[in-house]
Amino acid sequence: TAVMPGSFFTVTNMLALYTCLPIAFVAVVIMTMAYLTKREDPSCKYFLFLCATIVLWNIIQLLYISSTDIRISEIFFQLQMVAIPFTVIALLFYVLKFYGVDWFFKPQYMILVCIIPVITVILNLTNDYHHLFRIQFEVLQAEPAHIILNKRGPWFWVHTAYSYIVIIAANVISYMQLKNLPKPYRLPFYMICLGCLSCLVFNLSTILFYFEGPIDNTLWGLTFGLFFL
């Protein structure tokens, strides 16, 4: 099935670019402010890791949107998966460090949770040899708007399920910490829960409604979630 870039109207490359630039700007501003104001906080480096994955995703998506060559567009579309699998890992790391779950930050545990994302990146980059990540993928048109053919393979759903598990785990950890606190001290924890949930809701909107326009809804959700984290 060819996926049109927009559910009710065609999102041209120019419109998508003007929409994506503010998202990238906001992510960079939040990352810079966090570094300048909270770099002494032990959890800050993991928040910066989260911001860095989102900024990288933004940059690659901007390059994809800006490309008017079909082959180059395909390359940039696929390169987004270098950053995407690690956004939820960075989110989990930040939540765990924020709540002081220091036992988790042993190399063996950190490597363990990164296995699926690393496999995802490798399978995406080598997809032409096995089609486990995408059964079929082609950019049919690059201008004035991108139109793609994208049939997801079995490993895409493994990656998606794992991402949901990680986001849900981050929410459960936040809730477990939240219920032990007096009400006046709960606001920061509510904000973290809201940030995690926004990522989940925006991603579900992409999967359930099969909206695969030039700007990924999950990227909206992650950038929006940074405001609360």
PDB file of C-alpha atoms in Angstrom:
ATOM      1  CA  THR A   1       0.000   0.000   0.000  1.00  0.00           C
ATOM      2  CA  ALA A   2       1.317   3.432  -0.872  1.00  0.00           C
ATOM      3  CA  VAL A   3       1.195   5.721   2.150  1.00  0.00           C
ATOM      4  CA  MET A   4       0.270   9.308   1.452  1.00  0.00           C
ATOM      5  CA  PRO A   5       1.977  11.887   3.685  1.00  0.00           C
ATOM      6  CA  GLY A   6      -1.119  13.049   5.501  1.00  0.00           C
ATOM      7  CA  SER A   7      -4.503  11.650   6.484  1.00  0.00           C
ATOM      8  CA  PHE A   8      -6.757  14.460   5.263  1.00  0.00           C
ATOM      9  CA  PHE A   9      -4.466  16.570   3.089  1.00  0.00           C
ATOM     10  CA  THR A  10      -1.103  16.262   1.423  1.00  0.00           C
ATOM     11  CA  VAL A  11       1.768  17.494   3.548  1.00  0.00           C
ATOM     12  CA  THR A  12       4.273  18.999   1.132  1.00  0.00           C
ATOM     13  CA  ASN A  13       7.975  18.867   1.844  1.00  0.00           C
ATOM     14  CA  MET A  14       8.038  22.614   2.472  1.00  0.00           C
ATOM     15  CA  LEU A  15       5.191  22.472   5.000  1.00  0.00           C
ATOM     16  CA  ALA A  16       6.779  19.482   6.714  1.00  0.00           C
ATOM     17  CA  LEU A  17      10.115  21.313   6.869  1.00  0.00           C
ATOM     18  CA  TYR A  18       8.571  24.385   8.475  1.00  0.00           C
ATOM     19  CA  THR A  19       6.838  22.107  10.980  1.00  0.00           C
ATOM     20  CA  CYS A  20       9.874  20.003  11.787  1.00  0.00           C
ATOM     21  CA  LEU A  21      12.314  22.895  12.247  1.00  0.00           C
ATOM     22  CA  PRO A  22      10.570  24.198  15.401  1.00  0.00           C
ATOM     23  CA  ILE A  23      10.560  20.656  16.834  1.00  0.00           C
ATOM     24  CA  ALA A  24      14.319  20.405  16.279  1.00  0.00           C
ATOM     25  CA  PHE A  25      14.844  23.895  17.728  1.00  0.00           C
ATOM     26  CA  VAL A  26      12.840  23.089  20.856  1.00  0.00           C
ATOM     27  CA  ALA A  27      14.788  19.855  21.413  1.00  0.00           C
ATOM     28  CA  VAL A  28      18.135  21.675  21.086  1.00  0.00           C
ATOM     29  CA  VAL A  29      17.009  24.476  23.451  1.00  0.00           C
ATOM     30  CA  ILE A  30      15.857  21.983  26.108  1.00  0.00           C
ATOM     31  CA  MET A  31      19.119  20.054  25.793  1.00  0.00           C
ATOM     32  CA  THR A  32      21.188  23.253  26.123  1.00  0.00           C
ATOM     33  CA  MET A  33      19.196  24.513  29.135  1.00  0.00           C
ATOM     34  CA  ALA A  34      19.514  21.138  30.868  1.00  0.00           C
ATOM     35  CA  TYR A  35      23.284  21.179  30.385  1.00  0.00           C
ATOM     36  CA  LEU A  36      23.648  24.765  31.622  1.00  0.00           C
ATOM     37  CA  THR A  37      21.384  24.456  34.661  1.00  0.00           C
ATOM     38  CA  LYS A  38      21.473  20.801  35.762  1.00  0.00           C
ATOM     39  CA  ARG A  39      24.759  19.334  34.634  1.00  0.00           C
ATOM     40  CA  GLU A  40      25.764  18.633  38.269  1.00  0.00           C
ATOM     41  CA  ASP A  41      22.698  16.436  38.735  1.00  0.00           C
ATOM     42  CA  PRO A  42      23.622  12.710  38.465  1.00  0.00           C
ATOM     43  CA  SER A  43      20.623  12.076  36.192  1.00  0.00           C
ATOM     44  CA  CYS A  44      21.496  14.951  33.836  1.00  0.00           C
ATOM     45  CA  LYS A  45      23.828  12.960  31.589  1.00  0.00           C
ATOM     46  CA  TYR A  46      21.054  10.468  30.906  1.00  0.00           C
ATOM     47  CA  PHE A  47      18.621  13.272  30.178  1.00  0.00           C
ATOM     48  CA  LEU A  48      21.191  14.704  27.762  1.00  0.00           C
ATOM     49  CA  PHE A  49      21.507  11.236  26.185  1.00  0.00           C
ATOM     50  CA  LEU A  50      17.722  11.250  25.682  1.00  0.00           C
ATOM     51  CA  CYS A  51      17.860  14.746  24.181  1.00  0.00           C
ATOM     52  CA  ALA A  52      20.756  13.741  21.924  1.00  0.00           C
ATOM     53  CA  THR A  53      18.817  10.782  20.462  1.00  0.00           C
ATOM     54  CA  ILE A  54      15.840  13.065  19.780  1.00  0.00           C
ATOM     55  CA  VAL A  55      18.025  15.784  18.236  1.00  0.00           C
ATOM     56  CA  LEU A  56      19.774  13.199  16.028  1.00  0.00           C
ATOM     57  CA  TRP A  57      16.394  11.842  14.940  1.00  0.00           C
ATOM     58  CA  ASN A  58      15.261  15.399  14.181  1.00  0.00           C
ATOM     59  CA  ILE A  59      18.363  16.108  12.078  1.00  0.00           C
ATOM     60  CA  ILE A  60      17.977  12.924  10.011  1.00  0.00           C
ATOM     61  CA  GLN A  61      14.271  13.600   9.524  1.00  0.00           C
ATOM     62  CA  LEU A  62      15.040  17.137   8.360  1.00  0.00           C
ATOM     63  CA  LEU A  63      17.493  15.704   5.830  1.00  0.00           C
ATOM     64  CA  TYR A  64      14.838  13.240   4.660  1.00  0.00           C
ATOM     65  CA  ILE A  65      12.220  15.968   4.282  1.00  0.00           C
ATOM     66  CA  SER A  66      14.674  18.236   2.461  1.00  0.00           C
ATOM     67  CA  SER A  67      15.755  15.586  -0.032  1.00  0.00           C
ATOM     68  CA  THR A  68      14.256  15.726  -3.516  1.00  0.00           C
ATOM     69  CA  ASP A  69      16.121  12.644  -4.760  1.00  0.00           C
ATOM     70  CA  ILE A  70      14.300   9.332  -4.322  1.00  0.00           C
ATOM     71  CA  ARG A  71      17.398   7.259  -3.514  1.00  0.00           C
ATOM     72  CA  ILE A  72      18.737   9.810  -1.006  1.00  0.00           C
ATOM     73  CA  SER A  73      15.285  10.020   0.582  1.00  0.00           C
ATOM     74  CA  GLU A  74      15.288   6.247   1.067  1.00  0.00           C
ATOM     75  CA  ILE A  75      18.700   6.385   2.744  1.00  0.00           C
ATOM     76  CA  PHE A  76      17.696   9.127   5.190  1.00  0.00           C
ATOM     77  CA  PHE A  77      14.360   7.457   5.949  1.00  0.00           C
ATOM     78  CA  GLN A  78      16.166   4.254   6.902  1.00  0.00           C
ATOM     79  CA  LEU A  79      18.884   6.098   8.842  1.00  0.00           C
ATOM     80  CA  GLN A  80      16.262   7.371  11.283  1.00  0.00           C
ATOM     81  CA  MET A  81      16.330   3.909  12.820  1.00  0.00           C
ATOM     82  CA  VAL A  82      19.875   4.554  14.033  1.00  0.00           C
ATOM     83  CA  ALA A  83      18.400   6.908  16.652  1.00  0.00           C
ATOM     84  CA  ILE A  84      14.815   5.713  17.165  1.00  0.00           C
ATOM     85  CA  PRO A  85      15.464   2.423  19.048  1.00  0.00           C
ATOM     86  CA  PHE A  86      17.650   4.183  21.614  1.00  0.00           C
ATOM     87  CA  THR A  87      15.207   6.958  22.530  1.00  0.00           C
ATOM     88  CA  VAL A  88      13.187   4.673  24.812  1.00  0.00           C
ATOM     89  CA  ILE A  89      16.385   3.222  26.300  1.00  0.00           C
ATOM     90  CA  ALA A  90      17.603   6.725  27.103  1.00  0.00           C
ATOM     91  CA  LEU A  91      14.205   7.493  28.645  1.00  0.00           C
ATOM     92  CA  LEU A  92      14.420   4.406  30.874  1.00  0.00           C
ATOM     93  CA  PHE A  93      17.992   5.230  31.919  1.00  0.00           C
ATOM     94  CA  TYR A  94      16.974   8.766  32.853  1.00  0.00           C
ATOM     95  CA  VAL A  95      13.945   7.639  34.900  1.00  0.00           C
ATOM     96  CA  LEU A  96      15.975   5.015  36.756  1.00  0.00           C
ATOM     97  CA  LYS A  97      18.770   7.474  37.565  1.00  0.00           C
ATOM     98  CA  PHE A  98      16.304  10.196  38.561  1.00  0.00           C
ATOM     99  CA  TYR A  99      14.765   7.841  41.112  1.00  0.00           C
ATOM    100  CA  GLY A 100      18.130   6.620  42.337  1.00  0.00           C
ATOM    101  CA  VAL A 101      17.859   3.008  41.133  1.00  0.00           C
ATOM    102  CA  ASP A 102      21.649   2.797  41.044  1.00  0.00           C
ATOM    103  CA  TRP A 103      21.913  -1.005  41.105  1.00  0.00           C
ATOM    104  CA  PHE A 104      20.673  -1.045  37.512  1.00  0.00           C
ATOM    105  CA  PHE A 105      23.682   0.877  36.189  1.00  0.00           C
ATOM    106  CA  LYS A 106      26.003  -2.091  36.075  1.00  0.00           C
ATOM    107  CA  PRO A 107      27.495  -2.757  32.623  1.00  0.00           C
ATOM    108  CA  GLN A 108      25.802  -6.146  32.273  1.00  0.00           C
ATOM    109  CA  TYR A 109      22.310  -4.725  32.871  1.00  0.00           C
ATOM    110  CA  MET A 110      22.840  -1.736  30.604  1.00  0.00           C
ATOM    111  CA  ILE A 111      24.161  -3.965  27.817  1.00  0.00           C
ATOM    112  CA  LEU A 112      21.243  -6.365  28.281  1.00  0.00           C
ATOM    113  CA  VAL A 113      18.553  -3.723  27.680  1.00  0.00           C
ATOM    114  CA  CYS A 114      20.452  -2.467  24.614  1.00  0.00           C
ATOM    115  CA  ILE A 115      20.527  -5.842  22.827  1.00  0.00           C
ATOM    116  CA  ILE A 116      17.162  -5.451  21.049  1.00  0.00           C
ATOM    117  CA  PRO A 117      17.887  -1.855  19.903  1.00  0.00           C
ATOM    118  CA  VAL A 118      21.300  -2.873  18.537  1.00  0.00           C
ATOM    119  CA  ILE A 119      19.760  -5.824  16.662  1.00  0.00           C
ATOM    120  CA  THR A 120      17.063  -3.460  15.340  1.00  0.00           C
ATOM    121  CA  VAL A 121      19.649  -1.039  13.944  1.00  0.00           C
ATOM    122  CA  ILE A 122      21.606  -3.865  12.300  1.00  0.00           C
ATOM    123  CA  LEU A 123      18.512  -5.495  10.773  1.00  0.00           C
ATOM    124  CA  ASN A 124      17.279  -2.144   9.478  1.00  0.00           C
ATOM    125  CA  LEU A 125      20.607  -1.324   7.816  1.00  0.00           C
ATOM    126  CA  THR A 126      20.888  -4.810   6.283  1.00  0.00           C
ATOM    127  CA  ASN A 127      17.197  -5.183   5.445  1.00  0.00           C
ATOM    128  CA  ASP A 128      17.798  -5.709   1.707  1.00  0.00           C
ATOM    129  CA  TYR A 129      19.363  -9.100   2.492  1.00  0.00           C
ATOM    130  CA  HIS A 130      16.582 -10.564   4.659  1.00  0.00           C
ATOM    131  CA  HIS A 131      13.521  -8.220   4.768  1.00  0.00           C
ATOM    132  CA  LEU A 132      12.950  -8.931   8.443  1.00  0.00           C
ATOM    133  CA  PHE A 133      12.470  -5.279   9.344  1.00  0.00           C
ATOM    134  CA  ARG A 134      10.596  -4.145   6.236  1.00  0.00           C
ATOM    135  CA  ILE A 135       9.023  -6.624   3.829  1.00  0.00           C
ATOM    136  CA  GLN A 136       8.896  -3.921   1.169  1.00  0.00           C
ATOM    137  CA  PHE A 137      10.057  -0.320   1.171  1.00  0.00           C
ATOM    138  CA  GLU A 138      10.296   2.258  -1.577  1.00  0.00           C
ATOM    139  CA  VAL A 139      10.035   6.019  -1.895  1.00  0.00           C
ATOM    140  CA  LEU A 140       7.629   6.391  -4.797  1.00  0.00           C
ATOM    141  CA  GLN A 141       7.815  10.184  -4.957  1.00  0.00           C
ATOM    142  CA  ALA A 142      10.164  12.697  -3.344  1.00  0.00           C
ATOM    143  CA  GLU A 143       8.639  16.020  -4.387  1.00  0.00           C
ATOM    144  CA  PRO A 144       6.561  18.086  -3.907  1.00  0.00           C
ATOM    145  CA  ALA A 145       5.648  15.624  -1.159  1.00  0.00           C
ATOM    146  CA  HIS A 146       7.068  12.263  -0.124  1.00  0.00           C
ATOM    147  CA  ILE A 147       4.981   9.206  -0.927  1.00  0.00           C
ATOM    148  CA  ILE A 148       6.310   5.896   0.356  1.00  0.00           C
ATOM    149  CA  LEU A 149       5.573   2.198   0.161  1.00  0.00           C
ATOM    150  CA  ASN A 150       6.350   0.670   3.544  1.00  0.00           C
ATOM    151  CA  LYS A 151       5.265  -2.854   4.513  1.00  0.00           C
ATOM    152  CA  ARG A 152       6.553  -3.656   7.966  1.00  0.00           C
ATOM    153  CA  GLY A 153       8.319  -6.938   8.639  1.00  0.00           C
ATOM    154  CA  PRO A 154       8.230  -9.206  11.711  1.00  0.00           C
ATOM    155  CA  TRP A 155      11.177  -7.593  13.483  1.00  0.00           C
ATOM    156  CA  PHE A 156       9.505  -4.180  13.287  1.00  0.00           C
ATOM    157  CA  TRP A 157       6.817  -5.531  15.614  1.00  0.00           C
ATOM    158  CA  VAL A 158       9.450  -6.990  17.951  1.00  0.00           C
ATOM    159  CA  HIS A 159      11.061  -3.548  18.078  1.00  0.00           C
ATOM    160  CA  THR A 160       7.667  -1.888  18.650  1.00  0.00           C
ATOM    161  CA  ALA A 161       6.625  -4.313  21.404  1.00  0.00           C
ATOM    162  CA  TYR A 162       9.984  -3.906  23.153  1.00  0.00           C
ATOM    163  CA  SER A 163       9.704  -0.114  22.970  1.00  0.00           C
ATOM    164  CA  TYR A 164       6.252  -0.262  24.589  1.00  0.00           C
ATOM    165  CA  ILE A 165       7.544  -2.560  27.320  1.00  0.00           C
ATOM    166  CA  VAL A 166      10.379  -0.135  28.108  1.00  0.00           C
ATOM    167  CA  ILE A 167       8.046   2.906  28.184  1.00  0.00           C
ATOM    168  CA  ILE A 168       5.535   1.054  30.377  1.00  0.00           C
ATOM    169  CA  ALA A 169       8.385  -0.003  32.695  1.00  0.00           C
ATOM    170  CA  ALA A 170       9.430   3.652  33.029  1.00  0.00           C
ATOM    171  CA  ASN A 171       5.835   4.567  33.935  1.00  0.00           C
ATOM    172  CA  VAL A 172       5.509   1.741  36.456  1.00  0.00           C
ATOM    173  CA  ILE A 173       8.774   2.756  38.140  1.00  0.00           C
ATOM    174  CA  SER A 174       7.523   6.352  38.328  1.00  0.00           C
ATOM    175  CA  TYR A 175       4.199   5.243  39.806  1.00  0.00           C
ATOM    176  CA  MET A 176       5.868   3.026  42.416  1.00  0.00           C
ATOM    177  CA  GLN A 177       7.995   5.967  43.543  1.00  0.00           C
ATOM    178  CA  LEU A 178       5.086   8.374  43.392  1.00  0.00           C
ATOM    179  CA  LYS A 179       2.746   6.545  45.747  1.00  0.00           C
ATOM    180  CA  ASN A 180       5.347   6.616  48.550  1.00  0.00           C
ATOM    181  CA  LEU A 181       5.666  10.405  48.503  1.00  0.00           C
ATOM    182  CA  PRO A 182       3.643  13.056  50.357  1.00  0.00           C
ATOM    183  CA  LYS A 183       1.341  14.972  47.992  1.00  0.00           C
ATOM    184  CA  PRO A 184       3.298  18.291  48.104  1.00  0.00           C
ATOM    185  CA  TYR A 185       6.369  16.507  46.626  1.00  0.00           C
ATOM    186  CA  ARG A 186       4.620  14.645  43.825  1.00  0.00           C
ATOM    187  CA  LEU A 187       4.601  17.267  41.053  1.00  0.00           C
ATOM    188  CA  PRO A 188       8.000  16.375  39.467  1.00  0.00           C
ATOM    189  CA  PHE A 189       6.988  12.728  39.433  1.00  0.00           C
ATOM    190  CA  TYR A 190       3.633  13.522  37.831  1.00  0.00           C
ATOM    191  CA  MET A 191       5.555  15.391  35.147  1.00  0.00           C
ATOM    192  CA  ILE A 192       7.764  12.382  34.424  1.00  0.00           C
ATOM    193  CA  CYS A 193       4.708  10.123  34.157  1.00  0.00           C
ATOM    194  CA  LEU A 194       3.093  12.613  31.771  1.00  0.00           C
ATOM    195  CA  GLY A 195       6.249  12.810  29.668  1.00  0.00           C
ATOM    196  CA  CYS A 196       6.450   9.011  29.379  1.00  0.00           C
ATOM    197  CA  LEU A 197       2.753   8.693  28.544  1.00  0.00           C
ATOM    198  CA  SER A 198       2.952  11.333  25.813  1.00  0.00           C
ATOM    199  CA  CYS A 199       5.589   9.217  24.036  1.00  0.00           C
ATOM    200  CA  LEU A 200       3.317   6.172  24.249  1.00  0.00           C
ATOM    201  CA  VAL A 201       0.166   7.944  23.045  1.00  0.00           C
ATOM    202  CA  PHE A 202       1.809   9.626  20.060  1.00  0.00           C
ATOM    203  CA  ASN A 203       3.474   6.373  19.014  1.00  0.00           C
ATOM    204  CA  LEU A 204       0.215   4.441  19.261  1.00  0.00           C
ATOM    205  CA  SER A 205      -1.429   7.009  17.004  1.00  0.00           C
ATOM    206  CA  THR A 206       1.167   6.202  14.328  1.00  0.00           C
ATOM    207  CA  ILE A 207       0.775   2.427  14.643  1.00  0.00           C
ATOM    208  CA  LEU A 208      -3.013   2.157  15.071  1.00  0.00           C
ATOM    209  CA  PHE A 209      -4.005   4.719  12.445  1.00  0.00           C
ATOM    210  CA  TYR A 210      -1.118   3.853  10.113  1.00  0.00           C
ATOM    211  CA  PHE A 211      -0.175   7.497   9.709  1.00  0.00           C
ATOM    212  CA  GLU A 212       3.290   7.555   8.205  1.00  0.00           C
ATOM    213  CA  GLY A 213       3.716  11.095   7.012  1.00  0.00           C
ATOM    214  CA  PRO A 214       6.965  12.993   6.614  1.00  0.00           C
ATOM    215  CA  ILE A 215       6.981  13.811  10.340  1.00  0.00           C
ATOM    216  CA  ASP A 216       6.731  10.865  12.717  1.00  0.00           C
ATOM    217  CA  ASN A 217       4.095  11.351  15.439  1.00  0.00           C
ATOM    218  CA  THR A 218       6.423   9.665  17.928  1.00  0.00           C
ATOM    219  CA  LEU A 219       8.970  12.432  17.383  1.00  0.00           C
ATOM    220  CA  TRP A 220       6.259  14.948  18.282  1.00  0.00           C
ATOM    221  CA  GLY A 221       5.481  12.954  21.414  1.00  0.00           C
ATOM    222  CA  LEU A 222       9.098  12.627  22.543  1.00  0.00           C
ATOM    223  CA  THR A 223       9.836  16.317  22.020  1.00  0.00           C
ATOM    224  CA  PHE A 224       6.594  17.252  23.803  1.00  0.00           C
ATOM    225  CA  GLY A 225       7.525  14.864  26.622  1.00  0.00           C
ATOM    226  CA  LEU A 226      10.861  16.652  27.181  1.00  0.00           C
ATOM    227  CA  PHE A 227       8.910  19.622  28.568  1.00  0.00           C
ATOM    228  CA  PHE A 228       7.732  17.442  31.452  1.00  0.00           C
ATOM    229  CA  LEU A 229      10.906  15.476  32.051  1.00  0.00           C
TER     230      LEU A 229
END
